[in-house]
Short mmCIF file of C-alpha atoms in Angstrom, two decimals:
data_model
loop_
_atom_site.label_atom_id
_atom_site.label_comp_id
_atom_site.label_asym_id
_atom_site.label_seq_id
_atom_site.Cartn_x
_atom_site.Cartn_y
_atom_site.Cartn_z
CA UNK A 1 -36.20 -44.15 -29.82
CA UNK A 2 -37.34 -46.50 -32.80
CA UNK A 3 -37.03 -50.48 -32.57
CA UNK A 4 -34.32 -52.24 -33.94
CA UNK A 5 -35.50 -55.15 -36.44
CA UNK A 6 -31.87 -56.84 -37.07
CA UNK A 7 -28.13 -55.96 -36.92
CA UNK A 8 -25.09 -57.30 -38.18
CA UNK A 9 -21.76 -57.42 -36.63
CA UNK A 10 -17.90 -57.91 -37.03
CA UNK A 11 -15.14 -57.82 -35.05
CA UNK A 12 -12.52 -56.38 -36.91
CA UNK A 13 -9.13 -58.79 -37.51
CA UNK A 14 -5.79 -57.58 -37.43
CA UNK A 15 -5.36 -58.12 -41.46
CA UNK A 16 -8.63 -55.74 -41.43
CA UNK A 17 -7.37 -53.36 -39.45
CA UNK A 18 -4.09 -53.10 -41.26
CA UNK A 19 -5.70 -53.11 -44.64
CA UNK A 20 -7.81 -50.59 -43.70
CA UNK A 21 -5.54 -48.00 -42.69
CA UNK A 22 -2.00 -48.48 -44.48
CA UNK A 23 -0.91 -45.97 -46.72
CA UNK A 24 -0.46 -47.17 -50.77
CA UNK A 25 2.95 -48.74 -52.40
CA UNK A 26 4.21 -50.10 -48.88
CA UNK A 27 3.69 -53.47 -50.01
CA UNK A 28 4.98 -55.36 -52.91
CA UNK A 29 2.29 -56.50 -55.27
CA UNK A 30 -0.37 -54.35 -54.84
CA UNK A 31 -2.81 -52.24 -52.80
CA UNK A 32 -3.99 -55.19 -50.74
CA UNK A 33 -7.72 -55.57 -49.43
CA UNK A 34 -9.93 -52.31 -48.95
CA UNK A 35 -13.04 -53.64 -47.86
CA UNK A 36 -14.03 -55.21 -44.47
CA UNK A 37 -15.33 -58.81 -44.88
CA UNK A 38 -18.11 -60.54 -43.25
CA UNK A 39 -17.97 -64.62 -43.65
CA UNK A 40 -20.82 -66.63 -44.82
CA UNK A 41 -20.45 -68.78 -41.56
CA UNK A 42 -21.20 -65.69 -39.45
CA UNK A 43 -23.60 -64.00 -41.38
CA UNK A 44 -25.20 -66.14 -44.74
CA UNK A 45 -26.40 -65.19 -48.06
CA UNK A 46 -30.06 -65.48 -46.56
CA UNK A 47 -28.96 -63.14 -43.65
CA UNK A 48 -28.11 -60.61 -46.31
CA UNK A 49 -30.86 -60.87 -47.62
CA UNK A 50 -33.43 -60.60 -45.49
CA UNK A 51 -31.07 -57.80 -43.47
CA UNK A 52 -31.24 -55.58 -46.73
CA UNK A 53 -34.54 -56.38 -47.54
CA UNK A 54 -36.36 -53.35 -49.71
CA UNK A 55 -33.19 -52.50 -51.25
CA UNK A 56 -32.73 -53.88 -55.33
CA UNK A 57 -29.83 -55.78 -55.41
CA UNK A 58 -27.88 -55.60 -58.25
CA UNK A 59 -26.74 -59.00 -59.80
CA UNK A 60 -23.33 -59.71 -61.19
CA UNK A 61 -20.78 -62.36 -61.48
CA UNK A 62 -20.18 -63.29 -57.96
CA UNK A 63 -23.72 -62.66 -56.66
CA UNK A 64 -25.52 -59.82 -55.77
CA UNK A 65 -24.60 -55.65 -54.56
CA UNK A 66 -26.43 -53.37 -52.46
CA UNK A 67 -26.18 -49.74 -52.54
CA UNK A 68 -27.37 -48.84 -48.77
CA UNK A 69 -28.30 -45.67 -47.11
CA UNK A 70 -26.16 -45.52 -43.64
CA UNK A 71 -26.52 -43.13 -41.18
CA UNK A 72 -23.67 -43.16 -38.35
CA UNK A 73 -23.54 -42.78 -34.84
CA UNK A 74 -21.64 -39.97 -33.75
CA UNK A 75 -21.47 -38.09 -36.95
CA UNK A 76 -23.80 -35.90 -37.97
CA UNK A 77 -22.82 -36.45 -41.39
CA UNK A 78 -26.43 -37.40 -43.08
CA UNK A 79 -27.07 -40.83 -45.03
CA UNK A 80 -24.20 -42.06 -46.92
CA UNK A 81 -24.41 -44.62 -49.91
CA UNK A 82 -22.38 -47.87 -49.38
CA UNK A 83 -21.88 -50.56 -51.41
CA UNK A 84 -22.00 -53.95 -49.76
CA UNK A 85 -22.13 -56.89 -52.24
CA UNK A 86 -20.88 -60.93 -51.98
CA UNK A 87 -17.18 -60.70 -52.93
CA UNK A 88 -16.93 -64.78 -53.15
CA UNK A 89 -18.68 -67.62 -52.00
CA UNK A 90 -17.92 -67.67 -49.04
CA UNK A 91 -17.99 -63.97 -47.93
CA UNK A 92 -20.15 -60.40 -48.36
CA UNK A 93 -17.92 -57.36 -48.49
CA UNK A 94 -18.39 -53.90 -47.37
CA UNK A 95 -16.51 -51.67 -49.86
CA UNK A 96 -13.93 -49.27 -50.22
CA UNK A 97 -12.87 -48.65 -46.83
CA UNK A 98 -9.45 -48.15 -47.18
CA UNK A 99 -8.91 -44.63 -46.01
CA UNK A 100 -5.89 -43.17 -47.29
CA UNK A 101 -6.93 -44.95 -51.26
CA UNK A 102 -9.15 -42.08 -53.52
CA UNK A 103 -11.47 -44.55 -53.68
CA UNK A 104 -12.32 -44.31 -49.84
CA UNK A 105 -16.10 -43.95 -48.80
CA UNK A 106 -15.71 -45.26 -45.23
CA UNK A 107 -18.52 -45.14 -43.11
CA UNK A 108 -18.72 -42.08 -41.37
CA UNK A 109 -19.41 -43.75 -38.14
CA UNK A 110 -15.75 -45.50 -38.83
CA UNK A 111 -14.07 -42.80 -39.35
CA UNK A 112 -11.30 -41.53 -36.57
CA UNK A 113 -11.93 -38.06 -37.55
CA UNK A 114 -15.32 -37.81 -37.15
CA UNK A 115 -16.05 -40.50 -34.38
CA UNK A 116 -12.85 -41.37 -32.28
CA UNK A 117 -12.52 -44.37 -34.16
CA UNK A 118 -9.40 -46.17 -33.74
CA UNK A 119 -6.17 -45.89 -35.54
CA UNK A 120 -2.78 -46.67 -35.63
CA UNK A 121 -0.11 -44.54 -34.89
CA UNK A 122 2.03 -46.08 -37.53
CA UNK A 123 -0.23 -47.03 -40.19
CA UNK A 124 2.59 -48.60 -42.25
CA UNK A 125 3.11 -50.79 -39.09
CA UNK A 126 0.99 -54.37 -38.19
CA UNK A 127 -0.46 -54.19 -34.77
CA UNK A 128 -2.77 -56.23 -32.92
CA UNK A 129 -6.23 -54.61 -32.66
CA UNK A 130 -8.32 -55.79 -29.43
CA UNK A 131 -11.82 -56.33 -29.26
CA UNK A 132 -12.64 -53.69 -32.07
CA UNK A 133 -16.00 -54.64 -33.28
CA UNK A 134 -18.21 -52.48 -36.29
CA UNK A 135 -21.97 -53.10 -36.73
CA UNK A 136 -25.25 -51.48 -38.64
CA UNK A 137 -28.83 -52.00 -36.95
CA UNK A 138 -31.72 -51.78 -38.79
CA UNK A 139 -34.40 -50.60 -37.08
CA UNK A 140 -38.39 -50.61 -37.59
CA UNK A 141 -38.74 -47.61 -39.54
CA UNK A 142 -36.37 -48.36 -42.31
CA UNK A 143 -33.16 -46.64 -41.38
CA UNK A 144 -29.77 -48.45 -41.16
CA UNK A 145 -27.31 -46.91 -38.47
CA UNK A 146 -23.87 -47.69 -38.16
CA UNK A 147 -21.35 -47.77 -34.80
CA UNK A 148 -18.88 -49.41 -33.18
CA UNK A 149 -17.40 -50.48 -29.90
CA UNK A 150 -14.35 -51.23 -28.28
CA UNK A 151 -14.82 -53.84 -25.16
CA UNK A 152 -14.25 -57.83 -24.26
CA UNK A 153 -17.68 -57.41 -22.35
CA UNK A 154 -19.72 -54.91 -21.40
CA UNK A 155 -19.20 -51.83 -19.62
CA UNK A 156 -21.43 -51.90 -16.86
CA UNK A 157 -23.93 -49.63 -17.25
CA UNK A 158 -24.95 -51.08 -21.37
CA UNK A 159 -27.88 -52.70 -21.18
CA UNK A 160 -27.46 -56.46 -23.12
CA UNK A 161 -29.38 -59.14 -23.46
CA UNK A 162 -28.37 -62.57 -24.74
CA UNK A 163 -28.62 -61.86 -28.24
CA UNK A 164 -26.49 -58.56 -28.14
CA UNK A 165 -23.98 -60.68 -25.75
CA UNK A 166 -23.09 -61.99 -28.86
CA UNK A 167 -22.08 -59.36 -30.30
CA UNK A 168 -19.02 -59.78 -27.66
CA UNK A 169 -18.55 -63.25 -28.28
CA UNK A 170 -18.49 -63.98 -31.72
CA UNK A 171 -16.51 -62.81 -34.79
CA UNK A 172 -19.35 -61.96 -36.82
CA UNK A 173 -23.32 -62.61 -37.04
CA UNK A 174 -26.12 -61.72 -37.65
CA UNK A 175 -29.24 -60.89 -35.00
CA UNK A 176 -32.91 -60.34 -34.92
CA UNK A 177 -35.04 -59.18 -32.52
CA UNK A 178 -38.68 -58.95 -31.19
CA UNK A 179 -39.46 -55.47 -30.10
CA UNK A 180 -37.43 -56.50 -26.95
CA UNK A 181 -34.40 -54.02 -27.97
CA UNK A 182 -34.81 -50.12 -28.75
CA UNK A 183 -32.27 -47.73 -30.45
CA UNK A 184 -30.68 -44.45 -28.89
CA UNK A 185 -29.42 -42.21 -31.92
CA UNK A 186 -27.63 -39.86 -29.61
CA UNK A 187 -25.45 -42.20 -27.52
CA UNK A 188 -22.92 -43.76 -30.19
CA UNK A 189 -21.12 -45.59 -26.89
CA UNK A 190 -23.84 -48.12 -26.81
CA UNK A 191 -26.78 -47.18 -28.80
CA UNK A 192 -28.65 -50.56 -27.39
CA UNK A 193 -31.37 -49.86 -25.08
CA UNK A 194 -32.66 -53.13 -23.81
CA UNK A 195 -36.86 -53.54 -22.38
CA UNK A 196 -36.46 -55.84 -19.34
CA UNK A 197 -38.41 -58.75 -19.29
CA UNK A 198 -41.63 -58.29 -17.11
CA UNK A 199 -44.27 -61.25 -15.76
CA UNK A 200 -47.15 -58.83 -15.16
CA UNK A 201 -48.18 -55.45 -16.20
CA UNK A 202 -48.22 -53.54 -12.83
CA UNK A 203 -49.66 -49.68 -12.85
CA UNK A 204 -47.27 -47.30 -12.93
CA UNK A 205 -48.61 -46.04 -9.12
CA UNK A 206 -47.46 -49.65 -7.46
CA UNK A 207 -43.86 -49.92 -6.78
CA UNK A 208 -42.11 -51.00 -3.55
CA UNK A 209 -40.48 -47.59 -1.58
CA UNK A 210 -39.80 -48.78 1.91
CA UNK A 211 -42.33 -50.03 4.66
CA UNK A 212 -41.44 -52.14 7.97
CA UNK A 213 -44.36 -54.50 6.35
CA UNK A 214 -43.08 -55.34 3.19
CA UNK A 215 -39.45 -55.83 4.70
CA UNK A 216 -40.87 -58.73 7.03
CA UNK A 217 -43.10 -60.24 4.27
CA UNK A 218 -42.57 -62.49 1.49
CA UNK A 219 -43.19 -60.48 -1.66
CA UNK A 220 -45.69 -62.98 -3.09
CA UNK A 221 -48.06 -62.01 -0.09
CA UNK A 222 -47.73 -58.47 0.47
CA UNK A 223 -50.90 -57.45 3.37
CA UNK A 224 -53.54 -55.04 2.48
CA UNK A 225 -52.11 -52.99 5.13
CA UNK A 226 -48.95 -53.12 3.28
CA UNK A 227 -50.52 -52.09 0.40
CA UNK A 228 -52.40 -49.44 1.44
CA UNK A 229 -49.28 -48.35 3.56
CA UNK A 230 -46.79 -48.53 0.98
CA UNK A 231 -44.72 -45.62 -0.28
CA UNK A 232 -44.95 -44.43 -4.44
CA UNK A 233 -41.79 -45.81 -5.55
CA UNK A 234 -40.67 -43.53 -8.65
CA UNK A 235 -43.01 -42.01 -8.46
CA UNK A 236 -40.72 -38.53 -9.85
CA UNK A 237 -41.30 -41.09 -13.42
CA UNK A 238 -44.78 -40.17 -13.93
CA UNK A 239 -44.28 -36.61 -15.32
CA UNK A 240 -42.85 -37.78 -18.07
CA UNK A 241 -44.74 -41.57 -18.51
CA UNK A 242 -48.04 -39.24 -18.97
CA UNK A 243 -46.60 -37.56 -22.07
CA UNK A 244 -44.20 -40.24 -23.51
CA UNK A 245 -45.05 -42.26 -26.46
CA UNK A 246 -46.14 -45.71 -26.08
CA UNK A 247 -43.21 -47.78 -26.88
CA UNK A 248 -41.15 -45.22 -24.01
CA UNK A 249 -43.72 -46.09 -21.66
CA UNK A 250 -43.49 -49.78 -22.27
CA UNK A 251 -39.46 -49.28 -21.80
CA UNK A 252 -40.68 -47.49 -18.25
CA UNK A 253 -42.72 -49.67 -17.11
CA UNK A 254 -40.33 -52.56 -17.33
CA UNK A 255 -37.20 -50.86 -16.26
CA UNK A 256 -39.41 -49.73 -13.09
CA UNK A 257 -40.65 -53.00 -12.77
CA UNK A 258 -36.75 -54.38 -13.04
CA UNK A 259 -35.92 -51.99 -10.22
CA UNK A 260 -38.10 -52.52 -8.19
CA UNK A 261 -37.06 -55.89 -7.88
CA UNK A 262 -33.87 -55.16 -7.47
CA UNK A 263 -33.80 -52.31 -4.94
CA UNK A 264 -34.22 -54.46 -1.96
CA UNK A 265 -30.88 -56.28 -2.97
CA UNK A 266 -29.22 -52.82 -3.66
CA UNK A 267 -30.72 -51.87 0.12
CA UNK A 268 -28.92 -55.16 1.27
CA UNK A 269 -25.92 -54.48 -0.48
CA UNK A 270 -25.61 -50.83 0.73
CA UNK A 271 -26.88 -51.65 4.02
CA UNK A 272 -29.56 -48.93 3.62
CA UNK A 273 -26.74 -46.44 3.36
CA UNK A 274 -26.75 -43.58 1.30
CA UNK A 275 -24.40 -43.81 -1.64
CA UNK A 276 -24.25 -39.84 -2.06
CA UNK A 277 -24.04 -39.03 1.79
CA UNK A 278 -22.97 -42.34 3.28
CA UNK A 279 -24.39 -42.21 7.04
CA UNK A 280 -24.59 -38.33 7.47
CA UNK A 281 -27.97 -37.17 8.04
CA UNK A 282 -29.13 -40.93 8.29
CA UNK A 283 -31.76 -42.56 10.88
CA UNK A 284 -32.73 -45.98 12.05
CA UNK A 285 -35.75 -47.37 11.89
CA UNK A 286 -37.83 -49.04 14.46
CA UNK A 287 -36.52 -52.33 13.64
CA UNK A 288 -32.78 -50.59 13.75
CA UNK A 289 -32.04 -50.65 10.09
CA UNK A 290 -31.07 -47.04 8.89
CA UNK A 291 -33.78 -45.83 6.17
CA UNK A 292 -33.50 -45.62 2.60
CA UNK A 293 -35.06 -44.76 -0.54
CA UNK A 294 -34.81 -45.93 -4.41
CA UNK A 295 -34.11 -43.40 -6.70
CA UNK A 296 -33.46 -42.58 -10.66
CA UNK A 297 -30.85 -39.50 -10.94
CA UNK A 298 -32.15 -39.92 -14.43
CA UNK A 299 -36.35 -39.60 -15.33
CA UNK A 300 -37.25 -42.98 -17.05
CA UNK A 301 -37.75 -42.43 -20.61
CA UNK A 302 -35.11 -40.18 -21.04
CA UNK A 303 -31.63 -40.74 -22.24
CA UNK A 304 -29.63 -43.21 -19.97
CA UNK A 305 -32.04 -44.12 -17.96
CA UNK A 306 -32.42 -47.92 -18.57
CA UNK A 307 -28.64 -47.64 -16.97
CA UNK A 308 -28.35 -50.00 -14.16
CA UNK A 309 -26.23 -47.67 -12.32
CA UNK A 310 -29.13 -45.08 -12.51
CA UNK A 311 -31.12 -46.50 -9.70
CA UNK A 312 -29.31 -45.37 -6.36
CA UNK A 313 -29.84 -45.46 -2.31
CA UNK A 314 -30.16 -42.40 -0.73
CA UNK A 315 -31.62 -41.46 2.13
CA UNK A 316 -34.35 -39.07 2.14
CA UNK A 317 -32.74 -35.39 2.48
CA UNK A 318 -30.57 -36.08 -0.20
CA UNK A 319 -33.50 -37.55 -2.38
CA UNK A 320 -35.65 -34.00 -1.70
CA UNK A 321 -32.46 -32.59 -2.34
CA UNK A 322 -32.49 -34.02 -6.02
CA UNK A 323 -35.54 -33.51 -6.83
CA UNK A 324 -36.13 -29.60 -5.65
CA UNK A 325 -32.45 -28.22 -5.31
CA UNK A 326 -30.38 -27.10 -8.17
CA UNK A 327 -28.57 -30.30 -9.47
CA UNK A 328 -25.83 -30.12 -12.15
CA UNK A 329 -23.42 -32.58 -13.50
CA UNK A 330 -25.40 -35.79 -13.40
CA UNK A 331 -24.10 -37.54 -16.53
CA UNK A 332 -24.06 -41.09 -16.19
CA UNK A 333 -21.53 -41.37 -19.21
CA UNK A 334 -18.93 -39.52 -16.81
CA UNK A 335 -18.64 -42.06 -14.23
CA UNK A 336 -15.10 -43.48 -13.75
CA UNK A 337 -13.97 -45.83 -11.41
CA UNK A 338 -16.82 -46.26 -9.69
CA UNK A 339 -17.72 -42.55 -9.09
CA UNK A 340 -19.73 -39.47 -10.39
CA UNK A 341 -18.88 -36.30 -8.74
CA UNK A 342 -21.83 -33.61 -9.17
CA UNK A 343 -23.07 -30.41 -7.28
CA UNK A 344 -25.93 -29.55 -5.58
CA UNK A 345 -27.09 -25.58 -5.30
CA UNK A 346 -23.24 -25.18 -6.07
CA UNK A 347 -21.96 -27.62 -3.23
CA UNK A 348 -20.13 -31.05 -5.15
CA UNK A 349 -20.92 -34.49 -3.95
CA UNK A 350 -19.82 -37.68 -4.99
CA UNK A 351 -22.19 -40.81 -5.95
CA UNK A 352 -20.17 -44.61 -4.92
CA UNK A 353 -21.52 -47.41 -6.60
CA UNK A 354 -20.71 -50.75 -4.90
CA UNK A 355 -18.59 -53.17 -8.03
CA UNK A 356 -21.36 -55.59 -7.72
CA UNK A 357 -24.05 -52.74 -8.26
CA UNK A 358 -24.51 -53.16 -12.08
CA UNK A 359 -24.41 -56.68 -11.76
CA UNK A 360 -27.20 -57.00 -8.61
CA UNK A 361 -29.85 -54.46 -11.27
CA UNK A 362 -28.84 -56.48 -14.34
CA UNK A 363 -29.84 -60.21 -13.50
CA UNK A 364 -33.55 -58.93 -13.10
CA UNK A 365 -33.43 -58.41 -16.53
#
C-alpha cells in the first residue's frame, strides 16, 4: 500500500448526473454540459495546482489544462489520459465525460460497465442521484487513482478520519494528508486505509489478552506480576510484521495498539461471549466472568485488516479452531446485516457483531 499525499472530491449533482448520461438531440439547443465541475469554493486554483503538481499545464484563454495519467479502481484498464483544465473563473472541469457523445473519455473508474458505477435506467429521464460522490488520490509515489462511493456516512467497517469525513460532508474539496492515511489498490469500495493514532510505540510482543490482574487494575498501573503474567495478544500478527515493509508495520502496530484498547470494551459489550459460538463450549472464570479472547479473522497487514469489525471475541476453542483448522469464507466485504457466515473443516458458522461494535473499535482511533 503506498501513501496518499492529497485527494480531491465531488459529490455529483443531479444536473451532473443527467448531463452525464443523456443520450444527444433530447434537448433543444444543444448537447448540454459533458464535463463534471469542481467549484473554486470547494477546491481553488492553488488546490489545483499544487494537487497536479509535476504535470505542465498548458495555458489558454480561461487559465490553465492538465493532461493527467489516471488509473481507476476497479478496472484494470491501465493509465488513461484526462484532461482537467479551469473552464471559468470560478470552476476547474474534468472533460468529456458524457458517455453516450464520441467525444467520451470517462474515467474508467466511472464507468458502469467496467465498475458498477451508477446509471439511470432512463437516461433521457431527470432523477435525483443520492450521495454519489467521485474522487482521485494522489499518492506518494506519483500515481493518481480514481473511485467513487455511494453512502451519507460510512459503512462501518471504512476506516475515516476527520479529514476523509469530509469527503461525506461536503460538496467538493480538496484534502491533504500527513502519512496518517494509506491506499488499498485492490478494494475500490473504500480504498482509504486509515493508521490510528498511537501515544507510545509499544513492541509488538505487549498487548493485553486476558488476565484476572489486569481486569482488576487500572491500565495506567499494570503489576509486574501482571506483566509477566499476561497473555501475547495477537500475537498470530507477528508472522507477517517480521516480513512486512515498514510503512505495513507502522499500520500494525497502531491498529494493534487501537485494539487493544478497545477489546476490553468489546469484552464488556459481548459480555465475554463468543460472537462465533455464543456460550457453547464457554467457561467462567474464577471471578465468574466467562473467558474470552481478542482475535483478527484477518492477519494485520493484509487486506481488510484495519476493519473494525475484524477484531472479534471468541472463546478459546473456536480461536485454536481459526488458527489450525481449515477456515474458508472469511471475507469481511461479505458481511450483511450484521453477519458473516463461514465454515470451518467444512462445518458453517456464523460471526454476530453487536450494532455498536464498529463504533466501540473506531473512537480509539
Amino acid at each position: 500500500m503506498q501513501v496518499v499525499q492529497s485527494v480531491v472530491f465531488r459529490k455529483i449533482t443531479d444536473a451532473d448526473f443527467f448531463n452525464i448520461n443523456k443520450p444527444a438531440g433530447i434537448e433543444v439547443g444543444g448537447g448540454g454540459q459533458s464535463y463534471i465541475d469542481f467549484p473554486t469554493s470547494g477546491v481553488t486554483l492553488q488546490n489545483w495546482n499544487t494537487f497536479l503538481r509535476g504535470i505542465t499545464p498548458i495555458q489558454f484563454t480561461q487559465g490553465s489544462s492538465w493532461e493527467v495519467p489516471i488509473l481507476s479502481l476497479g478496472a484494470d484498464t491501465g493509465t488513461q489520459r484526462v484532461k482537467i483544465y479551469q473552464r471559468r473563473a470560478n470552476s476547474v472541469s474534468i472533460a468529456s465525460q458524457k458517455i453516450r457523445s464520441s467525444e467520451n473519455n470517462r474515467v474508467h473508474a466511472w464507468r458502469p460497465d467496467l465498475t458498477g458505477f451508477p446509471q439511470p435506467a432512463d437516461p433521457s429521464v431527470r432523477i435525483h442521484i443520492e450521495n454519489l460522490h467521485v474522487y482521485i488520490a494522489k499518492l506518494d509515489n506519483g500515481e493518481y487513482w480514481a473511485g467513487w462511493f455511494q453512502a451519507g456516512t460510512p459503512e462501518p467497517d471504512w476506516a475515516v478520519n476527520r479529514k476523509l469525513n469530509r469527503m461525506f460532508t461536503e460538496n467538493a474539496g480538496y484534502i491533504e494528508f500527513n502519512g496518517e492515511v494509506l491506499f488499498d489498490t485492490s478494494d475500490p469500495a473504500w480504498a482509504f486505509k486509515v493508521i490510528p493514532r498511537a501515544e507510545a510505540p509499544p513492541s509488538l510482543d505487549n498487548f493485553i489478552g486476558d488476565s484476572d490482574e489486569l481486569e482488576t487494575e487500572p491500565e495506567e498501573e499494570i503489576s509486574d506480576k501482571a506483566q509477566n503474567s499476561q497473555k501475547v495478544f495477537f500475537d498470530e500478527d507477528e508472522e507477517v510484521a517480521n516480513d512486512a515493509p515498514a510503512i505495513v508495520k507502522e499500520l500494525m502496530r497502531k491498529v494493534r495498539i487501537r485494539n487493544t484498547k478497545a477489546v476490553r470494551k468489546l469484552k464488556e459489550l459481548y459480555q465475554n461471549i463468543c460472537q462465533i459460538s455464543g456460550e457453547q463450549y464457554a467457561f467462567k472464570k474464577r471471578n465468574g466472568k466467562y473467558y474470552s479472547e481478542g482475535h483478527h479473522l484477518i492477519l494485520l497487514g493484509q487486506n481488510g485488516s484495519d476493519s473494525a469489525r475484524n477484531i472479534v471475541i471468541i472463546n478459546p476453542l473456536i480461536h485454536r479452531k481459526l488458527h489450525y483448522a481449515n477456515v474458508e469464507g472469511l471475507d469481511l466485504k461479505k458481511i450483511k446485516d450484521n453477519k458473516l457466515t463461514f465454515k470451518i473443516n467444512g462445518e458453517e458458522y456464523t460471526i454476530t457483531w453487536h450494532p455498536e461494535h464498529a463504533k466501540i473499535v473506531t473512537q480509539f482511533n
